[in-house]
PDB file of C-alpha atoms in Angstrom:
ATOM      1  CA  GLN A 188       0.714  -9.333  16.047  1.00  0.00           C
ATOM      2  CA  VAL A 189       2.009  -7.408  12.980  1.00  0.00           C
ATOM      3  CA  GLU A 190       3.558  -4.034  13.004  1.00  0.00           C
ATOM      4  CA  LEU A 191       3.716  -1.963   9.920  1.00  0.00           C
ATOM      5  CA  VAL A 192       5.768   1.104   9.338  1.00  0.00           C
ATOM      6  CA  ALA A 193       5.114   3.266   6.286  1.00  0.00           C
ATOM      7  CA  SER A 194       7.471   5.843   4.929  1.00  0.00           C
ATOM      8  CA  GLY A 195       8.453   7.721   1.780  1.00  0.00           C
ATOM      9  CA  GLY A 196       5.813  10.357   1.453  1.00  0.00           C
ATOM     10  CA  GLY A 197       6.568  13.909   0.493  1.00  0.00           C
ATOM     11  CA  LEU A 198       5.803  16.828  -1.847  1.00  0.00           C
ATOM     12  CA  VAL A 199       6.071  16.339  -5.582  1.00  0.00           C
ATOM     13  CA  GLN A 200       5.040  18.170  -8.720  1.00  0.00           C
ATOM     14  CA  THR A 201       2.473  16.908 -11.130  1.00  0.00           C
ATOM     15  CA  GLY A 202       4.085  14.283 -13.317  1.00  0.00           C
ATOM     16  CA  GLY A 203       6.669  13.352 -10.726  1.00  0.00           C
ATOM     17  CA  SER A 204       7.381  10.089  -8.867  1.00  0.00           C
ATOM     18  CA  LEU A 205       7.578   8.846  -5.256  1.00  0.00           C
ATOM     19  CA  ARG A 206       8.331   5.550  -3.767  1.00  0.00           C
ATOM     20  CA  LEU A 207       6.571   4.544  -0.618  1.00  0.00           C
ATOM     21  CA  SER A 208       7.788   1.690   1.668  1.00  0.00           C
ATOM     22  CA  CYS A 209       6.029  -0.413   4.262  1.00  0.00           C
ATOM     23  CA  VAL A 210       8.215  -2.472   6.549  1.00  0.00           C
ATOM     24  CA  ALA A 211       6.503  -5.363   8.289  1.00  0.00           C
ATOM     25  CA  SER A 212       7.448  -7.048  11.442  1.00  0.00           C
ATOM     26  CA  ALA A 213       5.844 -10.148  12.860  1.00  0.00           C
ATOM     27  CA  ARG A 214       6.874 -13.358  14.645  1.00  0.00           C
ATOM     28  CA  ARG A 215       5.882 -15.262  11.511  1.00  0.00           C
ATOM     29  CA  PHE A 216       4.915 -13.603   8.315  1.00  0.00           C
ATOM     30  CA  ASN A 217       3.564 -16.043   5.795  1.00  0.00           C
ATOM     31  CA  TYR A 218       0.529 -16.024   3.513  1.00  0.00           C
ATOM     32  CA  TYR A 219      -0.425 -12.393   4.044  1.00  0.00           C
ATOM     33  CA  ALA A 220      -1.845  -9.854   1.700  1.00  0.00           C
ATOM     34  CA  ILE A 221      -0.433  -6.407   1.954  1.00  0.00           C
ATOM     35  CA  GLY A 222      -2.478  -3.464   0.743  1.00  0.00           C
ATOM     36  CA  TRP A 223      -1.995   0.251   0.199  1.00  0.00           C
ATOM     37  CA  PHE A 224      -4.908   2.596   0.712  1.00  0.00           C
ATOM     38  CA  ARG A 225      -5.224   6.450   0.625  1.00  0.00           C
ATOM     39  CA  GLN A 226      -7.449   8.899   2.316  1.00  0.00           C
ATOM     40  CA  ALA A 227      -7.907  12.428   1.154  1.00  0.00           C
ATOM     41  CA  PRO A 228      -9.376  15.069   3.512  1.00  0.00           C
ATOM     42  CA  GLY A 229     -13.094  14.645   3.876  1.00  0.00           C
ATOM     43  CA  LYS A 230     -13.177  11.439   1.838  1.00  0.00           C
ATOM     44  CA  GLU A 231     -13.282   7.759   2.565  1.00  0.00           C
ATOM     45  CA  ARG A 232     -10.283   5.518   2.639  1.00  0.00           C
ATOM     46  CA  ASP A 233      -9.794   4.152  -0.857  1.00  0.00           C
ATOM     47  CA  PHE A 234      -8.043   1.047  -2.081  1.00  0.00           C
ATOM     48  CA  VAL A 235      -4.821   1.648  -4.203  1.00  0.00           C
ATOM     49  CA  ALA A 236      -3.032  -1.683  -4.677  1.00  0.00           C
ATOM     50  CA  ALA A 237      -2.410  -5.031  -2.922  1.00  0.00           C
ATOM     51  CA  ILE A 238       0.017  -7.805  -3.263  1.00  0.00           C
ATOM     52  CA  THR A 239       0.320 -11.330  -1.847  1.00  0.00           C
ATOM     53  CA  TRP A 240       3.339 -12.044   0.317  1.00  0.00           C
ATOM     54  CA  ASN A 241       4.164 -15.482  -1.099  1.00  0.00           C
ATOM     55  CA  GLU A 242       2.996 -15.545  -4.763  1.00  0.00           C
ATOM     56  CA  HIS A 243       3.402 -11.823  -5.449  1.00  0.00           C
ATOM     57  CA  ASN A 244      -0.033 -11.705  -7.106  1.00  0.00           C
ATOM     58  CA  THR A 245      -1.184  -8.098  -7.569  1.00  0.00           C
ATOM     59  CA  LEU A 246      -4.329  -6.099  -7.572  1.00  0.00           C
ATOM     60  CA  TYR A 247      -4.651  -2.361  -8.608  1.00  0.00           C
ATOM     61  CA  ALA A 248      -7.425   0.216  -8.470  1.00  0.00           C
ATOM     62  CA  ASP A 249      -8.322   1.376 -11.919  1.00  0.00           C
ATOM     63  CA  SER A 250      -7.305   4.975 -11.029  1.00  0.00           C
ATOM     64  CA  VAL A 251      -3.652   3.850 -10.619  1.00  0.00           C
ATOM     65  CA  LYS A 252      -3.253   1.171 -13.115  1.00  0.00           C
ATOM     66  CA  GLY A 253      -0.240   1.762 -15.410  1.00  0.00           C
ATOM     67  CA  ARG A 254       1.156   4.478 -13.056  1.00  0.00           C
ATOM     68  CA  PHE A 255       1.782   2.688  -9.771  1.00  0.00           C
ATOM     69  CA  THR A 256       3.665  -0.606  -9.128  1.00  0.00           C
ATOM     70  CA  ILE A 257       3.479  -2.561  -5.946  1.00  0.00           C
ATOM     71  CA  SER A 258       6.206  -5.007  -5.061  1.00  0.00           C
ATOM     72  CA  VAL A 259       7.594  -7.188  -2.306  1.00  0.00           C
ATOM     73  CA  ASP A 260      11.129  -7.645  -1.013  1.00  0.00           C
ATOM     74  CA  ASN A 261      10.659 -10.752   1.160  1.00  0.00           C
ATOM     75  CA  GLY A 262      14.257 -10.578   2.491  1.00  0.00           C
ATOM     76  CA  LYS A 263      13.711  -7.125   3.787  1.00  0.00           C
ATOM     77  CA  ASN A 264      10.160  -7.618   4.891  1.00  0.00           C
ATOM     78  CA  THR A 265       9.234  -4.644   2.807  1.00  0.00           C
ATOM     79  CA  VAL A 266       6.344  -3.847   0.432  1.00  0.00           C
ATOM     80  CA  SER A 267       6.972  -0.846  -1.807  1.00  0.00           C
ATOM     81  CA  LEU A 268       4.600   1.286  -3.928  1.00  0.00           C
ATOM     82  CA  GLN A 269       6.334   2.961  -6.779  1.00  0.00           C
ATOM     83  CA  MET A 270       4.138   5.879  -7.911  1.00  0.00           C
ATOM     84  CA  GLY A 271       4.611   7.604 -11.219  1.00  0.00           C
ATOM     85  CA  SER A 272       2.843  10.202 -13.388  1.00  0.00           C
ATOM     86  CA  LEU A 273       1.490  11.632 -10.169  1.00  0.00           C
ATOM     87  CA  ARG A 274      -1.519  13.913 -10.338  1.00  0.00           C
ATOM     88  CA  PRO A 275      -2.978  16.381  -7.810  1.00  0.00           C
ATOM     89  CA  GLU A 276      -5.848  13.889  -7.266  1.00  0.00           C
ATOM     90  CA  ASP A 277      -3.284  11.446  -5.893  1.00  0.00           C
ATOM     91  CA  THR A 278      -2.794  13.759  -2.850  1.00  0.00           C
ATOM     92  CA  ALA A 279      -3.731  11.919   0.304  1.00  0.00           C
ATOM     93  CA  VAL A 280      -2.412  10.149   3.341  1.00  0.00           C
ATOM     94  CA  TYR A 281      -1.228   6.711   2.259  1.00  0.00           C
ATOM     95  CA  TYR A 282      -1.598   3.713   4.603  1.00  0.00           C
ATOM     96  CA  CYS A 283      -0.285   0.249   4.373  1.00  0.00           C
ATOM     97  CA  ALA A 284      -2.349  -2.649   5.765  1.00  0.00           C
ATOM     98  CA  ALA A 285      -1.928  -6.429   6.093  1.00  0.00           C
ATOM     99  CA  THR A 286      -4.100  -9.361   6.707  1.00  0.00           C
ATOM    100  CA  PRO A 287      -3.524 -13.175   6.875  1.00  0.00           C
ATOM    101  CA  THR A 288      -4.882 -14.594   3.672  1.00  0.00           C
ATOM    102  CA  ALA A 289      -3.718 -16.338   0.413  1.00  0.00           C
ATOM    103  CA  GLY A 290      -5.950 -13.998  -1.703  1.00  0.00           C
ATOM    104  CA  LEU A 291      -6.227 -10.311  -2.452  1.00  0.00           C
ATOM    105  CA  PHE A 292      -8.660  -7.854  -0.954  1.00  0.00           C
ATOM    106  CA  SER A 293      -9.601  -4.353  -1.848  1.00  0.00           C
ATOM    107  CA  GLN A 294     -11.892  -3.486   0.963  1.00  0.00           C
ATOM    108  CA  ALA A 295     -10.370  -1.755   3.975  1.00  0.00           C
ATOM    109  CA  GLY A 296     -12.492  -3.632   6.325  1.00  0.00           C
ATOM    110  CA  ASP A 297     -10.859  -6.944   5.233  1.00  0.00           C
ATOM    111  CA  TYR A 298      -7.465  -5.892   6.590  1.00  0.00           C
ATOM    112  CA  ARG A 299      -6.567  -6.558  10.132  1.00  0.00           C
ATOM    113  CA  TYR A 300      -3.350  -4.606  10.714  1.00  0.00           C
ATOM    114  CA  TRP A 301      -2.646  -1.058   9.815  1.00  0.00           C
ATOM    115  CA  GLY A 302       0.416   1.110   9.713  1.00  0.00           C
ATOM    116  CA  GLN A 303       0.507   4.821  10.312  1.00  0.00           C
ATOM    117  CA  GLY A 304      -0.068   7.001   7.304  1.00  0.00           C
ATOM    118  CA  THR A 305       2.436   8.873   5.194  1.00  0.00           C
ATOM    119  CA  GLN A 306       1.464  12.112   3.468  1.00  0.00           C
ATOM    120  CA  VAL A 307       1.750  12.434  -0.296  1.00  0.00           C
ATOM    121  CA  THR A 308       1.159  15.845  -1.792  1.00  0.00           C
ATOM    122  CA  VAL A 309       1.152  16.475  -5.473  1.00  0.00           C
ATOM    123  CA  SER A 310       1.245  20.126  -6.480  1.00  0.00           C
ATOM    124  CA  SER A 311      -0.233  21.377  -9.764  1.00  0.00           C
TER     125      SER A 311
END
Protein backbone atom coordinates (compact mmCIF):
# COMPACT_ATOMS: atom_id res chain seq x y z
CA GLN A 1 0.00 0.00 0.00
CA VAL A 2 1.29 3.45 -0.94
CA GLU A 3 0.02 6.70 0.50
CA LEU A 4 0.61 9.97 -1.29
CA VAL A 5 0.12 13.43 0.17
CA ALA A 6 0.23 16.40 -2.20
CA SER A 7 0.70 19.99 -1.13
CA GLY A 8 1.88 23.38 -2.33
CA GLY A 9 -1.04 24.64 -4.37
CA GLY A 10 -2.27 28.19 -4.20
CA LEU A 11 -3.16 31.36 -6.05
CA VAL A 12 -0.55 32.96 -8.28
CA GLN A 13 -0.52 35.58 -10.99
CA THR A 14 0.25 34.87 -14.63
CA GLY A 15 3.97 34.42 -15.07
CA GLY A 16 4.47 33.38 -11.47
CA SER A 17 5.83 30.18 -9.96
CA LEU A 18 4.69 27.47 -7.56
CA ARG A 19 6.28 24.34 -6.21
CA LEU A 20 4.13 21.29 -5.55
CA SER A 21 5.28 18.44 -3.34
CA CYS A 22 4.14 14.84 -3.10
CA VAL A 23 5.30 12.86 -0.08
CA ALA A 24 5.13 9.12 -0.53
CA SER A 25 4.95 6.53 2.21
CA ALA A 26 5.17 2.81 1.74
CA ARG A 27 6.66 -0.22 3.40
CA ARG A 28 9.01 -0.54 0.46
CA PHE A 29 9.27 2.07 -2.23
CA ASN A 30 11.45 0.87 -5.08
CA TYR A 31 11.06 0.95 -8.86
CA TYR A 32 8.05 3.17 -8.98
CA ALA A 33 6.96 5.85 -11.40
CA ILE A 34 5.50 8.99 -9.90
CA GLY A 35 3.30 11.18 -12.02
CA TRP A 36 1.57 14.51 -11.75
CA PHE A 37 -1.82 15.00 -13.38
CA ARG A 38 -4.23 17.89 -13.40
CA GLN A 39 -7.95 18.29 -13.84
CA ALA A 40 -9.75 21.51 -14.63
CA PRO A 41 -13.50 21.84 -14.00
CA GLY A 42 -15.49 19.95 -16.59
CA LYS A 43 -12.41 18.45 -18.19
CA GLU A 44 -10.62 15.13 -18.11
CA ARG A 45 -7.62 14.44 -15.94
CA ASP A 46 -4.54 15.27 -18.01
CA PHE A 47 -0.96 14.12 -17.71
CA VAL A 48 1.58 16.75 -16.66
CA ALA A 49 4.87 15.02 -15.86
CA ALA A 50 6.33 11.79 -14.52
CA ILE A 51 9.61 10.56 -13.08
CA THR A 52 11.08 7.18 -12.22
CA TRP A 53 11.99 6.72 -8.56
CA ASN A 54 15.34 5.01 -9.11
CA GLU A 55 16.81 6.36 -12.37
CA HIS A 56 15.08 9.77 -12.29
CA ASN A 57 14.08 9.48 -15.93
CA THR A 58 11.47 12.09 -16.80
CA LEU A 59 8.55 12.62 -19.15
CA TYR A 60 6.60 15.83 -19.73
CA ALA A 61 3.43 16.86 -21.48
CA ASP A 62 4.14 19.17 -24.41
CA SER A 63 2.10 21.91 -22.78
CA VAL A 64 4.50 22.19 -19.83
CA LYS A 65 7.88 21.44 -21.39
CA GLY A 66 10.37 24.13 -20.58
CA ARG A 67 8.15 25.58 -17.83
CA PHE A 68 7.75 22.74 -15.33
CA THR A 69 10.42 20.54 -13.76
CA ILE A 70 9.78 17.29 -11.91
CA SER A 71 12.34 15.97 -9.44
CA VAL A 72 12.81 13.35 -6.74
CA ASP A 73 14.37 13.61 -3.29
CA ASN A 74 14.77 9.95 -2.42
CA GLY A 75 15.94 10.73 1.10
CA LYS A 76 12.73 12.61 1.86
CA ASN A 77 10.47 10.32 -0.19
CA THR A 78 9.29 13.43 -1.99
CA VAL A 79 8.55 14.22 -5.62
CA SER A 80 8.36 17.90 -6.48
CA LEU A 81 6.89 19.74 -9.42
CA GLN A 82 8.44 23.16 -9.91
CA MET A 83 6.07 25.21 -12.05
CA GLY A 84 7.17 28.43 -13.73
CA SER A 85 5.80 30.89 -16.28
CA LEU A 86 2.34 29.92 -15.12
CA ARG A 87 -0.64 30.67 -17.33
CA PRO A 88 -4.38 30.84 -16.60
CA GLU A 89 -4.81 27.57 -18.51
CA ASP A 90 -2.62 25.86 -15.90
CA THR A 91 -5.44 26.38 -13.38
CA ALA A 92 -6.58 22.98 -12.14
CA VAL A 93 -6.53 20.54 -9.28
CA TYR A 94 -3.17 18.80 -9.39
CA TYR A 95 -2.82 15.16 -8.33
CA CYS A 96 0.22 12.99 -7.77
CA ALA A 97 0.07 9.31 -8.54
CA ALA A 98 2.36 6.31 -8.26
CA THR A 99 2.61 2.88 -9.78
CA PRO A 100 5.15 0.05 -9.53
CA THR A 101 7.14 0.08 -12.77
CA ALA A 102 10.60 0.72 -14.11
CA GLY A 103 9.16 2.74 -16.98
CA LEU A 104 7.17 5.93 -17.44
CA PHE A 105 3.46 6.24 -18.10
CA SER A 106 1.35 9.18 -19.19
CA GLN A 107 -2.09 7.60 -18.91
CA ALA A 108 -3.98 8.05 -15.66
CA GLY A 109 -5.31 4.53 -15.91
CA ASP A 110 -1.79 3.14 -15.61
CA TYR A 111 -1.31 4.55 -12.11
CA ARG A 112 -2.39 2.46 -9.15
CA TYR A 113 -2.15 4.89 -6.25
CA TRP A 114 -3.41 8.45 -6.03
CA GLY A 115 -3.04 11.27 -3.59
CA GLN A 116 -5.56 13.95 -2.84
CA GLY A 117 -5.52 16.97 -5.09
CA THR A 118 -4.09 20.40 -4.49
CA GLN A 119 -5.66 23.43 -6.14
CA VAL A 120 -3.57 25.67 -8.38
CA THR A 121 -5.18 28.89 -9.57
CA VAL A 122 -3.44 31.25 -11.97
CA SER A 123 -5.03 34.67 -12.26
CA SER A 124 -4.79 36.73 -15.43
